[in-house]
XYZ file of C-alpha atoms in Angstrom:
756
model
C -27.694 24.568 38.173
C -27.044 22.603 34.962
C -23.535 24.072 34.799
C -22.851 22.753 38.281
C -24.081 19.293 37.285
C -21.869 19.373 34.201
C -18.892 20.306 36.359
C -19.665 17.448 38.754
C -19.958 14.997 35.849
C -16.619 16.170 34.482
C -15.019 15.812 37.906
C -16.265 12.210 38.219
C -15.245 11.403 34.668
C -11.725 12.664 35.340
C -11.263 9.724 37.709
C -12.854 7.048 35.478
C -11.261 3.685 36.323
C -8.922 2.255 33.710
C -7.371 -1.214 33.313
C -3.593 -1.769 33.342
C -1.610 -0.751 30.266
C -1.222 -4.342 29.070
C -4.997 -4.876 29.208
C -5.601 -1.641 27.306
C -3.399 -2.854 24.463
C -4.950 -6.323 24.517
C -8.455 -4.925 24.133
C -7.442 -2.629 21.292
C -5.641 -5.381 19.376
C -8.481 -7.855 19.966
C -10.891 -5.490 18.222
C -8.478 -4.912 15.341
C -7.945 -1.240 16.152
C -4.713 0.565 15.363
C -3.211 3.319 17.449
C -4.274 5.729 14.706
C -7.888 4.522 14.960
C -8.082 5.273 18.671
C -6.161 8.531 18.360
C -8.502 9.717 15.636
C -11.614 8.892 17.668
C -10.339 10.610 20.811
C -8.841 13.584 18.969
C -5.337 13.013 20.358
C -1.948 12.183 18.858
C -0.927 8.624 18.042
C 2.019 8.921 20.427
C -0.397 9.800 23.227
C -2.360 6.549 22.845
C 0.918 4.620 22.618
C 2.038 6.192 25.892
C -1.212 5.106 27.562
C -0.354 1.504 26.601
C 3.336 1.653 27.492
C 4.282 -1.418 29.560
C 7.292 0.327 31.132
C 5.862 3.660 32.218
C 2.276 4.238 31.054
C 0.810 7.714 31.210
C -2.767 8.386 32.285
C -5.306 10.298 30.186
C -7.020 13.256 31.758
C -10.202 15.256 31.382
C -12.655 14.354 28.600
C -10.090 12.067 26.931
C -10.034 9.866 30.055
C -13.835 9.692 30.108
C -14.028 8.652 26.455
C -11.080 6.235 26.744
C -12.683 4.555 29.788
C -15.924 4.135 27.910
C -14.136 2.600 24.933
C -12.230 0.113 27.088
C -15.365 -0.797 29.045
C -17.245 -1.705 25.881
C -14.299 -3.610 24.429
C -13.987 -5.559 27.683
C -17.598 -6.694 27.238
C -16.802 -7.920 23.736
C -13.452 -9.527 24.642
C -13.379 -10.749 28.250
C -9.946 -11.351 29.643
C -8.892 -15.015 30.082
C -8.452 -14.246 33.788
C -10.724 -12.102 35.962
C -10.409 -8.493 34.979
C -8.390 -6.300 37.307
C -10.833 -3.441 37.175
C -14.548 -2.851 37.328
C -16.707 -0.281 35.689
C -18.069 2.649 37.630
C -21.198 1.671 39.591
C -23.307 4.507 38.180
C -26.334 3.382 36.130
C -25.748 3.307 32.380
C -28.156 6.166 31.848
C -26.069 8.413 34.069
C -22.747 7.850 32.296
C -21.104 11.143 31.294
C -21.572 12.163 27.690
C -18.757 10.995 25.372
C -17.504 13.943 23.358
C -16.965 11.922 20.173
C -19.582 9.494 18.840
C -16.903 7.781 16.815
C -16.140 5.575 19.825
C -19.606 4.025 19.775
C -19.438 3.548 16.025
C -16.013 1.964 16.306
C -17.165 -0.562 18.888
C -20.563 -1.244 17.384
C -19.006 -1.999 13.999
C -17.999 -5.490 15.130
C -20.933 -6.451 17.355
C -22.788 -9.401 15.859
C -25.472 -7.446 13.959
C -29.132 -8.220 13.507
C -30.644 -8.517 10.016
C -30.669 -5.138 8.424
C -31.621 -3.301 5.223
C -28.034 -3.307 3.970
C -28.161 -7.057 3.581
C -30.932 -6.736 0.980
C -28.868 -4.525 -1.297
C -28.208 -6.019 -4.758
C -24.772 -7.576 -5.267
C -22.088 -5.121 -6.285
C -19.749 -6.176 -9.122
C -15.996 -6.785 -8.811
C -14.044 -5.560 -5.803
C -16.855 -3.193 -4.785
C -18.791 -6.229 -3.488
C -17.079 -5.741 -0.110
C -18.893 -2.481 0.457
C -22.332 -4.080 -0.006
C -22.052 -6.753 2.682
C -21.638 -6.422 6.470
C -19.267 -8.520 8.558
C -20.395 -12.101 9.062
C -20.727 -13.365 12.641
C -18.226 -15.631 14.278
C -18.063 -19.116 12.787
C -18.821 -22.265 14.707
C -16.167 -23.145 17.237
C -16.104 -26.825 16.312
C -13.103 -28.298 14.542
C -13.180 -29.110 10.811
C -14.719 -32.457 10.048
C -11.356 -34.036 9.424
C -8.029 -32.620 10.522
C -4.689 -34.243 9.750
C -1.635 -33.291 11.791
C 1.353 -35.014 10.324
C 3.572 -34.545 13.369
C 3.090 -33.888 17.046
C 4.064 -30.246 16.461
C 1.386 -29.777 13.774
C 3.925 -29.475 10.985
C 4.378 -31.574 7.901
C 7.928 -32.978 7.577
C 10.050 -30.688 5.472
C 7.738 -27.706 5.770
C 9.128 -24.550 7.339
C 7.405 -22.484 9.951
C 6.155 -19.137 8.650
C 8.408 -16.298 9.737
C 7.223 -14.462 12.840
C 5.414 -11.225 12.181
C 3.982 -8.285 14.045
C 0.502 -9.556 13.261
C -0.002 -13.315 13.491
C -1.940 -15.002 10.742
C -5.098 -15.722 12.728
C -4.667 -13.227 15.566
C -6.847 -14.017 18.573
C -10.034 -14.471 16.508
C -11.148 -18.106 16.685
C -13.052 -17.702 13.441
C -9.706 -17.645 11.663
C -7.630 -19.927 13.866
C -6.244 -21.843 10.846
C -4.801 -18.718 9.223
C -5.716 -16.513 6.293
C -5.292 -19.041 3.480
C -4.702 -22.608 2.412
C -2.910 -24.215 -0.560
C -4.797 -27.253 -1.852
C -2.967 -30.228 -3.318
C -3.626 -33.924 -3.912
C -1.344 -36.504 -2.262
C -0.245 -39.896 -3.625
C -3.319 -41.564 -2.137
C -5.665 -39.213 -3.931
C -6.626 -37.199 -0.832
C -7.080 -33.464 -1.123
C -5.042 -31.698 1.539
C -5.104 -28.042 2.569
C -1.693 -26.689 3.574
C -2.169 -23.771 5.961
C 0.281 -21.397 7.566
C 2.454 -22.671 10.400
C 2.650 -26.174 8.901
C -0.948 -27.173 9.667
C -2.466 -29.614 7.120
C -6.220 -30.240 6.862
C -8.103 -33.002 5.060
C -10.523 -31.576 2.515
C -13.652 -33.733 2.067
C -15.104 -31.620 -0.759
C -15.655 -33.492 -4.043
C -16.632 -30.516 -6.198
C -15.855 -26.838 -6.358
C -19.229 -25.752 -4.915
C -18.761 -28.082 -1.955
C -15.183 -26.783 -1.570
C -16.546 -23.250 -1.199
C -19.070 -24.492 1.356
C -16.364 -26.300 3.319
C -14.124 -23.246 3.268
C -16.805 -21.016 4.759
C -18.282 -23.484 7.239
C -15.419 -25.653 8.483
C -11.990 -24.463 7.350
C -11.773 -21.534 9.778
C -9.773 -19.475 7.327
C -9.682 -15.685 7.067
C -8.003 -12.687 8.609
C -9.165 -10.061 11.154
C -9.909 -6.595 9.893
C -7.120 -4.034 9.682
C -9.071 -1.027 10.924
C -11.978 -0.213 13.223
C -14.693 0.392 10.602
C -13.314 -2.317 8.306
C -14.233 -5.929 7.769
C -12.331 -9.233 7.978
C -10.619 -10.588 4.893
C -12.261 -13.387 2.970
C -10.528 -16.791 3.027
C -8.085 -17.460 0.213
C -7.820 -20.895 -1.427
C -4.806 -21.564 -3.660
C -5.270 -24.399 -6.154
C -2.269 -26.394 -7.399
C -2.327 -28.155 -10.767
C -3.341 -31.426 -9.113
C -6.204 -29.677 -7.300
C -7.353 -28.076 -10.538
C -7.594 -31.493 -12.169
C -9.480 -32.880 -9.173
C -12.116 -30.162 -9.383
C -12.517 -30.252 -13.140
C -10.593 -27.081 -14.028
C -7.925 -26.762 -16.741
C -4.307 -26.834 -15.587
C -3.436 -24.004 -17.971
C -5.413 -21.465 -19.945
C -5.548 -21.416 -23.717
C -4.216 -18.405 -25.579
C -7.742 -17.117 -26.053
C -8.565 -17.603 -22.365
C -5.350 -15.846 -21.323
C -6.291 -12.891 -23.491
C -9.796 -12.800 -21.985
C -8.408 -13.383 -18.469
C -10.985 -16.107 -17.663
C -12.429 -19.434 -18.717
C -15.653 -19.404 -20.801
C -18.912 -18.783 -18.980
C -20.226 -22.083 -20.328
C -17.563 -24.146 -18.558
C -18.978 -27.077 -16.610
C -17.511 -25.892 -13.312
C -19.172 -22.482 -13.683
C -22.465 -24.286 -14.351
C -21.954 -26.275 -11.121
C -21.486 -23.048 -9.202
C -24.580 -21.502 -10.784
C -26.736 -24.512 -9.882
C -25.502 -24.211 -6.281
C -26.508 -20.505 -6.257
C -22.930 -19.247 -6.219
C -21.997 -16.174 -8.235
C -18.855 -14.749 -9.805
C -17.860 -11.103 -10.086
C -17.822 -9.459 -13.516
C -14.204 -10.488 -13.922
C -15.434 -14.052 -14.238
C -13.504 -17.200 -13.372
C -9.882 -16.137 -13.856
C -6.548 -16.414 -11.988
C -8.038 -14.515 -9.013
C -11.689 -15.617 -9.017
C -14.119 -14.454 -6.344
C -17.073 -16.687 -5.564
C -19.915 -15.324 -3.419
C -23.570 -15.368 -2.553
C -25.604 -12.225 -1.785
C -25.666 -11.667 1.947
C -28.523 -13.024 4.015
C -28.958 -11.077 7.196
C -25.477 -10.593 8.651
C -23.901 -13.611 6.947
C -21.161 -12.683 4.507
C -20.252 -15.503 2.119
C -17.299 -14.977 -0.181
C -14.200 -17.035 -1.058
C -11.219 -15.916 -3.150
C -9.357 -18.379 -5.357
C -5.746 -18.049 -6.483
C -4.571 -20.225 -9.390
C -0.774 -20.004 -9.831
C -0.624 -22.051 -13.051
C -2.931 -19.441 -14.645
C -0.269 -16.793 -13.888
C -1.925 -15.502 -10.742
C 1.544 -15.030 -9.215
C 3.432 -12.852 -11.673
C 7.074 -13.972 -11.829
C 8.227 -10.324 -11.940
C 6.955 -9.886 -8.373
C 6.609 -13.401 -6.933
C 9.665 -15.018 -8.504
C 9.318 -18.802 -8.583
C 6.559 -18.924 -5.966
C 4.204 -20.722 -8.375
C 6.663 -23.646 -8.580
C 7.100 -24.080 -4.807
C 5.731 -27.151 -3.017
C 2.367 -26.527 -1.300
C 3.736 -26.098 2.232
C 6.419 -23.656 1.108
C 3.928 -21.684 -1.005
C 1.619 -21.458 2.019
C 4.558 -20.110 4.007
C 5.352 -17.414 1.450
C 1.752 -16.260 0.953
C 1.061 -16.556 4.695
C 3.988 -14.346 5.592
C 2.826 -11.791 3.049
C -0.777 -11.991 4.322
C 0.188 -11.578 7.961
C 2.424 -8.596 7.314
C 0.586 -6.866 4.478
C -2.857 -8.400 3.979
C -4.433 -11.475 2.385
C -3.722 -11.095 -1.356
C -6.738 -9.901 -3.308
C -5.215 -10.206 -6.754
C -1.943 -8.955 -8.216
C 0.400 -7.019 -5.975
C -0.942 -3.842 -7.587
C -4.536 -4.763 -6.758
C -3.538 -5.723 -3.226
C -1.681 -2.429 -2.778
C -4.834 -0.542 -3.671
C -7.031 -2.800 -1.543
C -4.729 -2.169 1.432
C -5.482 1.540 1.179
C -9.199 0.802 1.304
C -8.877 -1.739 4.110
C -7.053 0.809 6.283
C -9.525 3.591 5.407
C -12.870 1.970 4.632
C -15.106 4.388 2.700
C -18.111 3.727 4.953
C -18.932 2.444 8.425
C -21.815 0.847 10.294
C -24.279 2.807 12.436
C -27.247 1.669 14.499
C -30.628 2.696 13.107
C -32.466 4.505 15.895
C -35.871 3.214 14.790
C -35.195 -0.430 13.935
C -32.045 -1.046 16.010
C -30.386 -2.704 12.984
C -26.992 -1.812 11.608
C -26.860 0.111 8.344
C -24.307 1.956 6.292
C -23.677 5.519 7.381
C -24.796 8.261 5.008
C -21.481 10.087 5.273
C -18.031 8.738 4.544
C -15.564 7.458 7.128
C -13.375 10.378 8.284
C -10.035 10.330 6.488
C -11.221 8.041 3.687
C -11.831 8.717 0.009
C -15.572 8.275 0.457
C -18.137 5.835 -0.868
C -18.631 7.409 -4.278
C -16.105 8.168 -6.987
C -15.641 11.655 -8.321
C -17.835 12.215 -11.380
C -15.566 11.826 -14.452
C -16.687 15.200 -15.750
C -15.669 16.908 -12.488
C -11.973 16.089 -12.887
C -9.545 18.936 -13.624
C -8.532 18.532 -17.286
C -4.852 18.917 -16.370
C -4.881 15.900 -14.025
C -6.463 13.223 -16.236
C -4.687 11.033 -18.789
C -5.334 11.241 -22.516
C -8.651 9.710 -23.592
C -10.512 10.715 -20.421
C -14.156 11.749 -20.896
C -13.406 15.321 -19.737
C -11.118 15.676 -22.797
C -13.578 14.319 -25.346
C -13.983 17.686 -27.097
C -10.271 18.022 -27.874
C -9.200 17.491 -31.505
C -8.488 13.839 -32.238
C -4.725 14.094 -32.689
C -4.113 16.955 -30.261
C -0.988 16.491 -28.126
C -1.215 18.271 -24.773
C 1.879 20.147 -23.666
C 3.193 21.003 -20.160
C 0.735 23.907 -19.943
C -2.222 21.541 -20.390
C -1.146 18.358 -18.648
C 0.230 17.506 -15.214
C 3.270 15.358 -15.922
C 4.803 14.209 -12.623
C 6.912 11.131 -13.296
C 10.072 9.511 -11.919
C 13.511 10.477 -13.192
C 15.006 9.097 -16.414
C 18.047 11.350 -16.872
C 21.682 11.007 -17.844
C 24.550 13.181 -19.055
C 28.022 12.688 -20.573
C 30.857 12.217 -18.097
C 33.330 14.996 -17.493
C 37.079 14.555 -18.071
C 37.630 14.243 -14.310
C 34.947 11.555 -14.026
C 36.450 9.603 -16.910
C 39.741 9.407 -14.967
C 38.027 7.685 -12.057
C 37.913 3.910 -11.982
C 34.373 2.982 -11.019
C 30.700 3.793 -11.494
C 28.758 3.118 -8.308
C 24.978 2.870 -8.174
C 22.898 3.762 -5.126
C 19.312 2.595 -4.818
C 16.790 4.310 -2.509
C 14.943 1.755 -0.385
C 11.166 1.824 -0.838
C 11.541 5.261 -2.412
C 7.900 5.737 -3.364
C 6.699 4.506 0.025
C 8.975 7.074 1.655
C 7.501 9.690 -0.683
C 4.016 8.807 0.593
C 4.990 9.036 4.258
C 3.504 12.120 5.881
C 2.242 13.478 2.544
C -0.948 15.516 2.672
C -3.216 14.573 -0.240
C -6.675 15.570 -1.364
C -9.579 13.483 -0.095
C -12.287 15.006 -2.263
C -12.872 17.019 -5.403
C -10.800 19.956 -6.575
C -11.672 23.679 -6.664
C -10.397 25.901 -9.480
C -8.659 29.107 -8.429
C -7.258 31.860 -10.633
C -4.173 33.896 -9.684
C -3.765 32.001 -6.401
C -1.158 32.618 -3.728
C 0.851 29.409 -3.458
C 0.259 27.452 -0.263
C 2.717 24.550 0.262
C 0.259 22.922 2.723
C -2.572 22.773 0.185
C -2.551 19.697 -2.091
C -3.402 20.291 -5.708
C -2.079 21.152 -9.162
C -0.552 24.540 -9.994
C 0.075 26.259 -13.327
C 3.293 28.179 -12.775
C 6.467 29.179 -14.620
C 9.567 27.719 -12.940
C 12.003 28.401 -15.783
C 13.668 31.152 -13.724
C 14.988 28.693 -11.113
C 18.753 28.589 -11.622
C 20.453 25.505 -10.172
C 23.865 27.211 -10.263
C 22.788 29.281 -7.284
C 20.360 27.793 -4.790
C 19.477 28.079 -1.148
C 20.404 25.155 1.090
C 18.895 25.787 4.491
C 19.444 29.495 5.101
C 22.590 29.857 2.981
C 22.966 30.529 -0.763
C 25.472 28.182 -2.417
C 27.107 28.053 -5.847
C 26.865 24.824 -7.882
C 27.650 23.634 -11.402
C 24.058 23.688 -12.623
C 25.036 22.059 -15.937
C 25.835 18.828 -14.092
C 22.526 18.681 -12.254
C 19.102 17.557 -13.550
C 16.227 19.949 -13.191
C 13.984 18.878 -10.318
C 10.930 19.971 -12.246
C 10.909 17.530 -15.175
C 11.378 13.736 -15.349
C 13.978 14.074 -18.113
C 15.882 16.639 -16.049
C 15.426 19.375 -18.667
C 14.953 22.964 -17.545
C 11.356 24.178 -18.034
C 10.830 26.687 -20.813
C 7.559 28.211 -19.647
C 4.420 27.705 -17.558
C 3.583 24.096 -16.696
C 1.372 22.162 -14.324
C 3.047 20.843 -11.172
C 1.921 19.063 -8.012
C 2.293 20.906 -4.725
C 5.615 19.237 -3.619
C 7.346 20.325 -6.827
C 6.339 23.987 -6.490
C 7.198 23.938 -2.771
C 10.717 22.783 -3.665
C 11.201 25.770 -5.943
C 10.379 27.987 -2.980
C 12.748 25.964 -0.789
C 15.561 26.589 -3.288
C 15.056 30.309 -2.710
C 12.903 31.401 -5.659
C 9.532 33.128 -5.751
C 6.607 31.482 -7.520
C 3.509 33.128 -8.970
C 0.897 30.581 -10.158
C -1.664 31.813 -12.682
C -4.146 29.027 -12.010
C -4.622 26.078 -9.656
C -6.916 23.188 -8.791
C -6.721 22.772 -5.035
C -8.312 20.392 -2.535
C -9.443 21.873 0.754
C -10.643 18.458 1.981
C -7.312 16.800 2.605
C -5.371 14.626 4.993
C -2.502 12.166 5.375
C -4.403 9.312 3.758
C -1.359 7.185 2.986
C 0.300 7.210 6.417
C -1.246 3.955 7.620
C -0.544 2.336 4.240
C 3.080 3.392 4.434
C 3.456 2.178 8.032
C 2.005 -1.237 7.182
C 4.261 -1.771 4.188
C 7.330 -0.332 5.913
C 6.874 -2.680 8.869
C 6.362 -5.621 6.524
C 9.554 -4.767 4.627
C 11.697 -4.174 7.709
C 10.440 -7.289 9.535
C 11.140 -9.513 6.543
C 14.581 -7.993 5.929
C 15.381 -8.515 9.626
C 14.478 -12.193 9.186
C 16.993 -12.235 6.343
C 19.729 -10.824 8.602
C 19.525 -7.146 7.617
C 18.606 -5.076 10.675
C 17.700 -1.397 10.729
C 20.446 -0.354 13.154
C 23.545 -1.752 11.420
C 26.695 0.316 10.953
C 27.395 1.268 7.283
C 30.044 -1.397 6.663
C 28.014 -4.060 8.458
C 24.933 -3.079 6.465
C 26.748 -3.507 3.144
C 28.027 -6.917 4.309
C 24.562 -8.005 5.445
C 23.027 -6.977 2.111
C 25.582 -9.061 0.215
C 23.730 -12.228 -0.771
C 20.789 -11.692 1.599
C 18.344 -13.365 -0.795
C 20.214 -16.658 -0.561
C 19.725 -16.928 3.211
C 16.042 -17.716 2.778
C 14.833 -17.595 -0.856
C 11.212 -17.881 0.211
C 11.329 -14.778 2.396
C 13.231 -13.009 -0.384
C 10.096 -13.569 -2.488
C 8.057 -11.810 0.191
C 10.441 -8.816 0.072
C 9.988 -8.566 -3.693
C 6.211 -8.777 -3.348
C 6.109 -6.067 -0.684
C 8.092 -3.671 -2.867
C 5.863 -4.472 -5.864
C 2.824 -3.760 -3.710
C 4.083 -0.220 -3.130
C 4.703 0.621 -6.763
C 1.742 -1.294 -8.117
C -0.684 0.195 -5.594
C 0.369 3.721 -6.529
C 0.143 2.878 -10.224
C -3.434 1.642 -9.772
C -4.397 5.127 -8.591
C -4.302 6.124 -12.279
C -5.357 2.868 -13.911
C -5.881 3.117 -17.682
C -8.480 1.261 -19.776
C -7.835 -2.456 -20.082
C -9.515 -3.461 -23.307
C -13.255 -3.843 -22.709
C -13.958 -2.273 -26.103
C -13.018 1.152 -24.779
C -12.784 4.145 -27.087
C -11.157 7.531 -26.337
C -13.596 9.922 -24.683
C -15.599 7.130 -23.052
C -15.416 6.269 -19.336
C -13.705 3.050 -18.316
C -14.300 0.752 -15.353
C -11.607 2.119 -13.012
C -13.182 5.598 -13.062
C -16.120 4.291 -11.020
C -14.120 3.608 -7.873
C -13.198 6.176 -5.189
C -9.519 5.105 -5.353
C -9.083 6.288 -8.949
C -6.990 9.269 -7.905
C -4.297 10.350 -10.400
C -3.702 13.464 -8.311
C -2.530 11.357 -5.334
C -0.250 9.322 -7.553
C 1.227 12.529 -9.030
C 1.824 14.002 -5.573
C 3.667 10.872 -4.369
C 5.890 10.717 -7.469
C 6.547 14.440 -7.232
C 7.641 14.173 -3.616
C 9.778 11.096 -4.321
C 11.627 12.874 -7.144
C 12.091 16.008 -5.022
C 13.404 13.960 -2.083
C 16.077 12.449 -4.337
C 17.039 15.808 -5.843
C 17.413 17.344 -2.377
C 19.888 14.607 -1.413
C 21.797 15.110 -4.672
C 22.125 18.859 -4.056
C 23.342 18.427 -0.490
C 25.829 15.789 -1.628
C 27.133 18.155 -4.341
C 27.482 21.021 -1.876
C 29.458 18.878 0.560
C 31.639 16.867 -1.846
C 31.597 18.583 -5.246
C 30.388 15.293 -6.797
C 27.486 15.171 -9.258
C 25.460 12.221 -10.549
C 25.947 11.029 -14.098
C 22.668 9.097 -14.383
C 19.375 8.711 -12.515
C 16.632 6.193 -13.169
C 13.616 6.388 -10.881
C 15.141 5.561 -7.450
C 18.668 4.654 -8.632
C 21.473 7.221 -8.945
C 24.998 6.623 -10.339
C 28.239 8.400 -9.358
C 31.815 8.106 -10.615
C 34.165 7.119 -7.773
C 37.722 5.980 -7.124
C 36.600 2.843 -5.285
C 33.902 0.190 -5.896
C 32.023 0.719 -2.642
C 29.517 3.436 -1.689
C 31.749 4.113 1.320
C 34.444 5.243 -1.120
C 32.551 8.433 -1.951
C 29.747 8.905 0.589
C 30.826 11.562 3.118
C 30.708 9.656 6.412
C 32.528 11.205 9.355
C 33.050 9.060 12.420
C 30.306 6.768 11.182
C 27.810 9.616 10.739
C 26.477 10.610 7.272
C 25.930 14.098 5.862
C 22.669 15.468 7.324
C 20.010 15.351 4.631
C 22.265 13.525 2.176
C 22.640 9.868 1.283
C 22.682 7.452 4.200
C 23.235 3.721 4.006
C 20.549 1.677 5.702
C 17.488 -0.464 5.184
C 14.811 2.014 6.261
C 12.641 3.523 3.499
C 14.379 6.609 2.098
C 17.891 5.391 2.962
C 20.097 3.869 0.281
C 21.743 0.553 -0.496
C 24.389 -0.513 -2.993
C 22.768 -1.160 -6.374
C 25.890 -2.220 -8.260
C 29.347 -1.234 -9.457
C 30.877 -1.263 -12.957
C 34.122 0.096 -14.418
C 34.144 3.550 -15.957
C 35.600 1.944 -19.074
C 32.502 -0.265 -19.233
C 30.271 2.806 -19.242
C 32.241 4.603 -21.935
C 32.465 1.486 -24.097
C 28.701 0.910 -23.880
C 27.884 4.502 -24.802
C 30.339 4.404 -27.692
C 29.128 1.039 -28.965
C 25.546 2.249 -29.144
C 26.461 5.800 -30.175
C 24.520 7.112 -27.191
C 26.588 9.603 -25.166
C 23.678 10.113 -22.758
C 22.699 6.448 -22.403
C 21.192 6.015 -18.954
C 23.753 3.759 -17.263
C 21.610 3.557 -14.132
C 19.416 1.109 -16.051
C 22.254 -1.390 -16.370
C 24.517 -0.679 -13.398
C 23.290 -3.654 -11.373
C 24.880 -6.455 -13.429
C 26.317 -4.651 -16.465
C 24.028 -6.380 -18.953
C 22.869 -3.863 -21.589
C 19.615 -4.488 -23.452
C 16.873 -2.485 -25.185
C 19.106 0.438 -26.057
C 17.443 3.157 -28.114
C 19.825 6.110 -28.039
C 19.166 6.710 -24.406
C 15.395 6.913 -24.742
């Protein structure tokens, strides 16, 4: 009989009422869920969920997926009522008779943003540094009243001369009224001595706060600043306050740091402003009061209280990544940081720190569950599926081959021991060059190609380990299994390789080895990441590893991170007049001088690219002072995102992607690169343009080769110099293998050390 009842329940569930496609998307976006979040909970593909929300021709879910999807939408509709009467009603069956949802992740996803009741998590002690986020639940919606004093300088809510922030896929405040004034504000003092907060979109607020503690209170209670969460189990971003030099003086802070303070990265703990904060029961993280200070109070109940400060004159905005952003007027600086926040996330520190924080925000290590006994929310005992977990890998559990020198797992090595390729995984970007042939010397130009967002493209679709590694001896290589492999690849001969299903003959002496950063052919067994070994198999050669550290718990952890940064990059470049669907000649013309069309948005482009490289670099962060000695653990080891294996896999795949294009280009044209530096490759050509040597036919590029375009993985023109320039530079510095890719952009040669 029970089987009949189950069949009846399934039959009813298969016709569960659903709202229109537009309403489905509205509810998902209102809750801060991505397509990947919903797809993961319902055990379907991302494209399937997208089709359910298609405005043109939506598809309808069936079977258990329809039942679960209907339940999700019903609960979201209760949290986010439509501004007009809903066009559908829930099934009239009593709640207790609802069919069983096959995946409890839906309930957890919805419950994670319900205003929670006081719970045991709130009483946890404060966690230092960036880990503080994991100790505190989401605070409830702020009061809906307006700030005590709001100044709108024009009828359109924009200050004269200020530009409107560029449109983005995700608006600064979204639909959440708690953050209706955007993610951040730049504080300055006007000629009348008033403190003004310049927000995104040109909005300007009066700031009544007379001290830094009262400024923090005002920010949390009245400013309505912040940003909705980026994923279902995540949490909203804390408000960011940027202090100009005038604002620093107003609140009793130094305009610039002394040399000693710059070295320490903070002002002294005895500073009067820090004493004011202490008396007001505010706390600082262990990093202290520096360029990116975080001020917080331990949570009380469900109330999360934390404000981030950014101080440009203390070098919070590194000129290598943010250009002259620190010198911009307040409204323009708010526009730059607001565009970055809306498209990437609210900055949490340097671009490197933000890149790492974006990974965590998209895959929070933990999630909220309802305690069955008390009814209160608490942190789940297990990790969020697809995340790196709540706890870092024990330093002594790391494979010795994957850790950098000085790691605790290597403490028993002799003091001056230098690890070779058979002891150390060394996956790095290319730095290779060779002398030019006689034929290349007769050509007129050296043309540099740069791969757009190369490391982001290397992360796209890459399967990486999510947990600890398992040691295996004499393993059979599995290209789908992330890890590190000890294998001899010295037998791979680049003069005869397989391209697709065909063996081809090449001049191997003109090609770099794909297995070493310097392009040298391996001489024996060495440690490699999975993508490198898989490429040797792709080239047609057998591999026989003698040892491996593999990770059976794995997934495509970086996909959401890549998608977010890719979309930010493409949207900003489109605003600068460089679209993704331009013809090759039009693309080159659009790239010519694109930064001058809107210098502020050009800063955002630079910051997005730095977020990619810096975020990946942070995965293997080294000690930063702190009295560290070799063999001792350092602070970064305590976080789940200290993952040198993931960094190695991304770099390996990026280098292999470039080598694959080089090989296909050589097969098709007979042309070989003369220099490669990271994501830039230089060819000798008869003309100054990439179109003078790239094999386009009827506007179509060589499949698998170099293609001009703005999408990650495609290439753009890096620069062109004369062949005579290259030969003269190498002769002047007596460096026949000087890496000309380093100087191809503008021809300026510096820091030459015989090609090293």
